Amino acid sequence: MKLDLSNGSYENLKFDDGCYINVAISNNSETFPLHWHAITEIIMPLDGSLEIEINGIAYQLEKHDLLLTSIGELHEIKVPSEGSRIIIQFDFSLINNLNDFNASSSILQQIKLITHKKDPYIHQQIVALIYGIKDDYLHGGAFINAFMYSKLIQIYALIGKKYINMENLFEDITINRQQEYILKFTELLSYINNHYKENLTLEDLAEHAGFSKFHFSRLFNQFTNMNLYDYINHKRISEAELLLLNPSLSITDVSLQAGFNSISTFNRVFKAAKNCTPTQYKHLFSSHLSD
């Protein structure tokens, strides 16, 4: 379901100087209406339950369930009269700059819900890390931001280890060959993320990886859960979202810097992903910034 960002308000979040993470712990029953922002967010009930809608999909969170939102995603938080929750907001680009995450960021950002029932092993560890961030925030002290970000890195490493480096990721091949393919496609995603501005074709990337284009397409789908061109466009749109927040860049500048070969293609792909044009997206941000 694609949603129009203009249906929700833009939340212009600000961080303290030198800080790239906000932590909020609350037991208020305030509801957060439909909104979006240019940062990543982790939400977890400490007690009680929580209802959250993200991109038109409703999630019911019980104690210690975690919901992850990404840049530009419309979401609404319905808070019950009782219970408490922790909300962690941070700049994902600091994590994404690490090679392991850079190659897999588009996959990681598809993961929305972490629960004990669905993810029993990593869930227990992630909840402990969330409580560690809570303690860091409450106690403060030297290197508090470094300690909190180190725990965020561990959280995403655990998620990535489960959802990307799975032994049964590629069907009907030996374990050794699976590990070979995982390494090869991890390197390939890193290559795409570093060259997404170029004219990347299925034929060239299949040859780069050493597969026929048909075999490559099937394996790429298994590894990323999306086809090649959707993945490339997802990377370009994610980059465009950040560039559009820069008031000094025109739509043409953003289109070129994000890797699109024409304004018309940029407009079409962006609107298909966000249900609003790049110009509308830029206006939404600039109008809220000036409020």
Tab-separated table of C-alpha atoms in Angstrom:
chain	number	residue	atom	x	y	z
A	1	MET	CA	0.000	0.000	0.000
A	2	LYS	CA	1.482	3.322	-1.063
A	3	LEU	CA	0.642	6.380	1.000
A	4	ASP	CA	0.792	10.072	0.198
A	5	LEU	CA	3.241	11.737	2.582
A	6	SER	CA	1.143	14.896	2.410
A	7	ASN	CA	-1.488	13.016	4.453
A	8	GLY	CA	0.875	13.078	7.424
A	9	SER	CA	2.828	15.840	9.116
A	10	TYR	CA	6.591	16.107	8.836
A	11	GLU	CA	8.301	15.837	12.221
A	12	ASN	CA	11.408	18.003	12.165
A	13	LEU	CA	13.543	16.225	14.741
A	14	LYS	CA	16.548	17.956	16.203
A	15	PHE	CA	19.513	16.392	17.949
A	16	ASP	CA	21.768	17.999	20.517
A	17	ASP	CA	25.101	19.289	19.175
A	18	GLY	CA	27.418	16.389	18.407
A	19	CYS	CA	24.652	13.870	19.080
A	20	TYR	CA	22.876	11.693	16.514
A	21	ILE	CA	20.501	9.807	18.763
A	22	ASN	CA	17.380	10.754	20.762
A	23	VAL	CA	15.909	8.550	23.492
A	24	ALA	CA	12.431	9.078	24.954
A	25	ILE	CA	10.951	7.063	27.818
A	26	SER	CA	7.307	7.797	28.473
A	27	ASN	CA	4.212	6.556	30.251
A	28	ASN	CA	1.958	9.301	28.901
A	29	SER	CA	-1.164	8.259	26.991
A	30	GLU	CA	-0.547	10.815	24.230
A	31	THR	CA	-1.277	9.577	20.697
A	32	PHE	CA	1.156	10.438	17.898
A	33	PRO	CA	-0.937	11.156	14.754
A	34	LEU	CA	0.165	10.192	11.255
A	35	HIS	CA	3.642	11.613	10.679
A	36	TRP	CA	6.990	10.955	9.015
A	37	HIS	CA	10.590	12.035	9.473
A	38	ALA	CA	14.049	11.740	7.969
A	39	ILE	CA	15.485	9.455	10.637
A	40	THR	CA	15.194	5.830	11.759
A	41	GLU	CA	13.165	4.885	14.825
A	42	ILE	CA	12.879	1.891	17.159
A	43	ILE	CA	9.758	1.659	19.343
A	44	MET	CA	9.325	-0.858	22.180
A	45	PRO	CA	6.698	-1.109	24.940
A	46	LEU	CA	8.358	-1.485	28.345
A	47	ASP	CA	5.022	-2.334	29.914
A	48	GLY	CA	1.599	-2.888	28.401
A	49	SER	CA	0.796	-2.845	24.696
A	50	LEU	CA	0.963	-0.402	21.808
A	51	GLU	CA	-0.776	-0.105	18.456
A	52	ILE	CA	1.246	1.293	15.564
A	53	GLU	CA	0.323	1.759	11.937
A	54	ILE	CA	3.179	2.031	9.463
A	55	ASN	CA	2.704	2.449	5.718
A	56	GLY	CA	-0.945	1.470	6.119
A	57	ILE	CA	-0.186	-1.782	7.995
A	58	ALA	CA	-1.318	-2.120	11.611
A	59	TYR	CA	0.942	-3.741	14.215
A	60	GLN	CA	-0.101	-4.698	17.736
A	61	LEU	CA	2.933	-4.628	20.016
A	62	GLU	CA	3.002	-6.376	23.354
A	63	LYS	CA	5.633	-5.901	26.043
A	64	HIS	CA	9.166	-6.031	24.564
A	65	ASP	CA	8.020	-6.345	20.923
A	66	LEU	CA	10.066	-4.000	18.717
A	67	LEU	CA	8.968	-2.043	15.674
A	68	LEU	CA	11.492	-0.417	13.340
A	69	THR	CA	10.608	2.476	11.034
A	70	SER	CA	12.765	3.895	8.240
A	71	ILE	CA	13.185	7.284	6.592
A	72	GLY	CA	10.040	8.713	5.005
A	73	GLU	CA	7.610	6.086	6.304
A	74	LEU	CA	4.198	7.283	7.440
A	75	HIS	CA	3.337	5.972	10.872
A	76	GLU	CA	0.894	6.596	13.689
A	77	ILE	CA	1.304	5.533	17.317
A	78	LYS	CA	-1.841	4.846	19.356
A	79	VAL	CA	-0.947	4.867	23.020
A	80	PRO	CA	-3.202	3.155	25.601
A	81	SER	CA	-4.107	4.738	28.935
A	82	GLU	CA	-1.623	2.522	30.781
A	83	GLY	CA	1.897	1.287	30.086
A	84	SER	CA	5.268	2.774	29.206
A	85	ARG	CA	7.490	2.698	26.155
A	86	ILE	CA	10.929	3.613	24.850
A	87	ILE	CA	11.416	5.366	21.512
A	88	ILE	CA	14.916	5.570	20.047
A	89	GLN	CA	15.460	7.908	17.090
A	90	PHE	CA	18.787	8.015	15.283
A	91	ASP	CA	20.651	8.789	12.090
A	92	PHE	CA	21.017	5.437	10.299
A	93	SER	CA	23.732	6.816	8.002
A	94	LEU	CA	26.340	6.404	10.753
A	95	ILE	CA	25.555	2.674	10.848
A	96	ASN	CA	25.159	2.463	7.092
A	97	ASN	CA	28.710	3.759	6.570
A	98	LEU	CA	30.047	0.434	7.863
A	99	ASN	CA	30.686	-1.927	4.943
A	100	ASP	CA	28.662	-4.824	6.361
A	101	PHE	CA	25.569	-2.649	6.696
A	102	ASN	CA	26.100	-0.608	3.551
A	103	ALA	CA	25.817	-3.725	1.429
A	104	SER	CA	22.624	-4.876	3.128
A	105	SER	CA	20.872	-1.665	4.182
A	106	SER	CA	17.994	-2.039	1.729
A	107	ILE	CA	17.271	-5.499	3.123
A	108	LEU	CA	17.644	-4.464	6.766
A	109	GLN	CA	15.200	-1.599	6.316
A	110	GLN	CA	12.513	-4.038	5.186
A	111	ILE	CA	12.516	-5.692	8.627
A	112	LYS	CA	9.762	-4.090	10.683
A	113	LEU	CA	8.813	-6.297	13.620
A	114	ILE	CA	10.979	-8.258	16.050
A	115	THR	CA	9.168	-10.450	18.583
A	116	HIS	CA	10.027	-13.306	20.933
A	117	LYS	CA	7.700	-15.663	19.067
A	118	LYS	CA	9.072	-14.836	15.615
A	119	ASP	CA	12.715	-14.221	16.524
A	120	PRO	CA	13.321	-15.996	19.865
A	121	TYR	CA	17.136	-16.013	19.841
A	122	ILE	CA	17.925	-12.501	18.624
A	123	HIS	CA	14.893	-10.979	20.384
A	124	GLN	CA	16.249	-11.709	23.853
A	125	GLN	CA	19.617	-10.182	22.966
A	126	ILE	CA	18.075	-7.117	21.312
A	127	VAL	CA	15.811	-6.415	24.292
A	128	ALA	CA	18.880	-6.544	26.564
A	129	LEU	CA	20.631	-4.043	24.262
A	130	ILE	CA	17.588	-1.740	24.312
A	131	TYR	CA	17.638	-1.774	28.104
A	132	GLY	CA	21.365	-1.058	27.908
A	133	ILE	CA	20.633	2.022	25.792
A	134	LYS	CA	17.967	3.028	28.334
A	135	ASP	CA	20.505	2.756	31.168
A	136	ASP	CA	23.130	4.706	29.197
A	137	TYR	CA	20.601	7.461	28.543
A	138	LEU	CA	19.428	7.696	32.160
A	139	HIS	CA	22.883	7.600	33.727
A	140	GLY	CA	24.709	9.761	31.195
A	141	GLY	CA	28.436	10.293	31.550
A	142	ALA	CA	31.373	10.330	29.165
A	143	PHE	CA	31.023	8.681	25.754
A	144	ILE	CA	27.269	8.159	26.262
A	145	ASN	CA	26.509	8.564	22.542
A	146	ALA	CA	29.269	6.159	21.559
A	147	PHE	CA	27.969	3.551	24.005
A	148	MET	CA	24.391	3.920	22.723
A	149	TYR	CA	25.416	3.757	19.062
A	150	SER	CA	27.591	0.705	19.694
A	151	LYS	CA	24.479	-1.059	20.981
A	152	LEU	CA	22.479	0.032	17.923
A	153	ILE	CA	25.195	-1.478	15.728
A	154	GLN	CA	24.905	-4.752	17.657
A	155	ILE	CA	21.117	-4.702	17.225
A	156	TYR	CA	21.338	-4.385	13.455
A	157	ALA	CA	24.168	-6.913	13.291
A	158	LEU	CA	21.915	-9.461	15.017
A	159	ILE	CA	19.043	-8.680	12.648
A	160	GLY	CA	21.337	-8.915	9.633
A	161	LYS	CA	22.838	-12.198	10.785
A	162	LYS	CA	19.407	-13.793	11.023
A	163	TYR	CA	17.711	-12.335	7.979
A	164	ILE	CA	20.593	-12.207	5.513
A	165	ASN	CA	23.223	-14.866	6.314
A	166	MET	CA	20.770	-17.744	6.672
A	167	GLU	CA	22.005	-21.215	5.797
A	168	ASN	CA	18.860	-21.968	3.826
A	169	LEU	CA	18.958	-18.679	1.938
A	170	PHE	CA	19.711	-20.420	-1.360
A	171	GLU	CA	17.703	-23.577	-1.900
A	172	ASP	CA	18.941	-26.913	-3.237
A	173	ILE	CA	22.666	-26.197	-2.990
A	174	THR	CA	25.357	-27.354	-0.564
A	175	ILE	CA	26.242	-25.428	2.596
A	176	ASN	CA	29.673	-24.532	1.206
A	177	ARG	CA	28.127	-23.204	-1.990
A	178	GLN	CA	25.565	-21.248	0.054
A	179	GLN	CA	28.355	-19.498	1.952
A	180	GLU	CA	30.106	-18.784	-1.340
A	181	TYR	CA	26.927	-17.223	-2.770
A	182	ILE	CA	26.294	-15.202	0.395
A	183	LEU	CA	29.792	-13.723	0.225
A	184	LYS	CA	29.473	-13.072	-3.500
A	185	PHE	CA	26.102	-11.323	-3.224
A	186	THR	CA	27.157	-9.335	-0.165
A	187	GLU	CA	30.095	-8.030	-2.184
A	188	LEU	CA	27.780	-7.414	-5.138
A	189	LEU	CA	25.367	-5.314	-3.047
A	190	SER	CA	28.319	-3.310	-1.787
A	191	TYR	CA	29.345	-2.761	-5.412
A	192	ILE	CA	25.815	-1.615	-6.341
A	193	ASN	CA	25.636	0.708	-3.338
A	194	ASN	CA	28.919	2.304	-4.383
A	195	HIS	CA	28.016	2.525	-8.103
A	196	TYR	CA	24.247	3.130	-8.080
A	197	LYS	CA	24.734	6.474	-9.861
A	198	GLU	CA	26.071	4.613	-12.907
A	199	ASN	CA	24.103	2.814	-15.615
A	200	LEU	CA	23.906	-0.622	-14.015
A	201	THR	CA	22.407	-3.363	-16.191
A	202	LEU	CA	21.332	-6.911	-15.455
A	203	GLU	CA	23.735	-8.259	-18.066
A	204	ASP	CA	26.751	-6.372	-16.693
A	205	LEU	CA	26.083	-7.263	-13.060
A	206	ALA	CA	25.424	-10.915	-13.898
A	207	GLU	CA	28.750	-11.034	-15.722
A	208	HIS	CA	30.418	-9.229	-12.797
A	209	ALA	CA	29.086	-11.920	-10.448
A	210	GLY	CA	29.932	-14.782	-12.806
A	211	PHE	CA	26.384	-16.021	-13.529
A	212	SER	CA	24.075	-16.182	-16.498
A	213	LYS	CA	21.537	-13.372	-16.307
A	214	PHE	CA	18.657	-15.799	-15.710
A	215	HIS	CA	20.449	-17.641	-12.895
A	216	PHE	CA	21.622	-14.310	-11.489
A	217	SER	CA	18.069	-12.891	-11.453
A	218	ARG	CA	16.744	-15.883	-9.521
A	219	LEU	CA	19.570	-15.813	-6.970
A	220	PHE	CA	19.333	-12.042	-6.537
A	221	ASN	CA	15.622	-12.369	-5.762
A	222	GLN	CA	16.344	-15.060	-3.176
A	223	PHE	CA	19.032	-12.963	-1.510
A	224	THR	CA	17.240	-9.590	-1.394
A	225	ASN	CA	13.560	-10.521	-1.772
A	226	MET	CA	13.315	-8.047	-4.658
A	227	ASN	CA	14.409	-7.932	-8.266
A	228	LEU	CA	17.594	-6.165	-9.345
A	229	TYR	CA	16.057	-2.992	-10.742
A	230	ASP	CA	13.741	-2.598	-7.754
A	231	TYR	CA	16.787	-2.856	-5.503
A	232	ILE	CA	18.735	-0.263	-7.508
A	233	ASN	CA	15.756	2.090	-7.566
A	234	HIS	CA	15.246	1.605	-3.823
A	235	LYS	CA	18.846	2.666	-3.251
A	236	ARG	CA	18.459	5.682	-5.546
A	237	ILE	CA	15.184	6.760	-3.941
A	238	SER	CA	16.696	6.467	-0.456
A	239	GLU	CA	19.541	8.718	-1.581
A	240	ALA	CA	17.118	11.124	-3.276
A	241	GLU	CA	15.072	11.463	-0.064
A	242	LEU	CA	18.135	12.758	1.767
A	243	LEU	CA	19.208	15.014	-1.095
A	244	LEU	CA	15.733	16.554	-1.328
A	245	LEU	CA	16.142	17.831	2.215
A	246	ASN	CA	18.971	20.069	0.999
A	247	PRO	CA	17.383	23.428	0.054
A	248	SER	CA	20.323	24.362	-2.184
A	249	LEU	CA	19.768	21.417	-4.575
A	250	SER	CA	17.268	21.612	-7.426
A	251	ILE	CA	15.142	18.643	-8.477
A	252	THR	CA	17.442	18.232	-11.499
A	253	ASP	CA	20.503	18.196	-9.219
A	254	VAL	CA	18.901	15.576	-6.989
A	255	SER	CA	17.885	13.448	-9.974
A	256	LEU	CA	21.435	13.366	-11.330
A	257	GLN	CA	23.133	12.873	-7.960
A	258	ALA	CA	20.772	10.003	-7.110
A	259	GLY	CA	21.642	8.199	-10.347
A	260	PHE	CA	18.587	8.789	-12.542
A	261	ASN	CA	19.239	9.441	-16.218
A	262	SER	CA	16.208	11.705	-16.720
A	263	ILE	CA	13.819	13.882	-14.735
A	264	SER	CA	10.832	11.972	-16.111
A	265	THR	CA	12.224	8.640	-14.889
A	266	PHE	CA	13.047	10.164	-11.513
A	267	ASN	CA	9.531	11.577	-11.140
A	268	ARG	CA	7.895	8.304	-12.184
A	269	VAL	CA	9.982	6.047	-9.918
A	270	PHE	CA	9.803	8.426	-6.961
A	271	LYS	CA	6.038	8.817	-7.203
A	272	ALA	CA	5.580	5.053	-7.492
A	273	ALA	CA	7.581	4.598	-4.281
A	274	LYS	CA	6.272	7.561	-2.255
A	275	ASN	CA	2.976	8.443	-3.948
A	276	CYS	CA	4.088	12.039	-4.254
A	277	THR	CA	6.447	13.780	-6.656
A	278	PRO	CA	9.974	14.865	-5.696
A	279	THR	CA	8.797	18.485	-5.859
A	280	GLN	CA	5.929	17.771	-3.468
A	281	TYR	CA	8.276	15.900	-1.118
A	282	LYS	CA	10.738	18.798	-1.116
A	283	HIS	CA	7.909	21.288	-0.510
A	284	LEU	CA	6.573	19.227	2.400
A	285	PHE	CA	9.949	19.363	4.100
A	286	SER	CA	10.664	23.049	3.397
A	287	SER	CA	7.181	24.177	4.471
A	288	HIS	CA	7.410	22.367	7.808
A	289	LEU	CA	10.951	23.590	8.351
A	290	SER	CA	9.806	27.199	7.949
A	291	ASP	CA	6.895	26.806	10.404
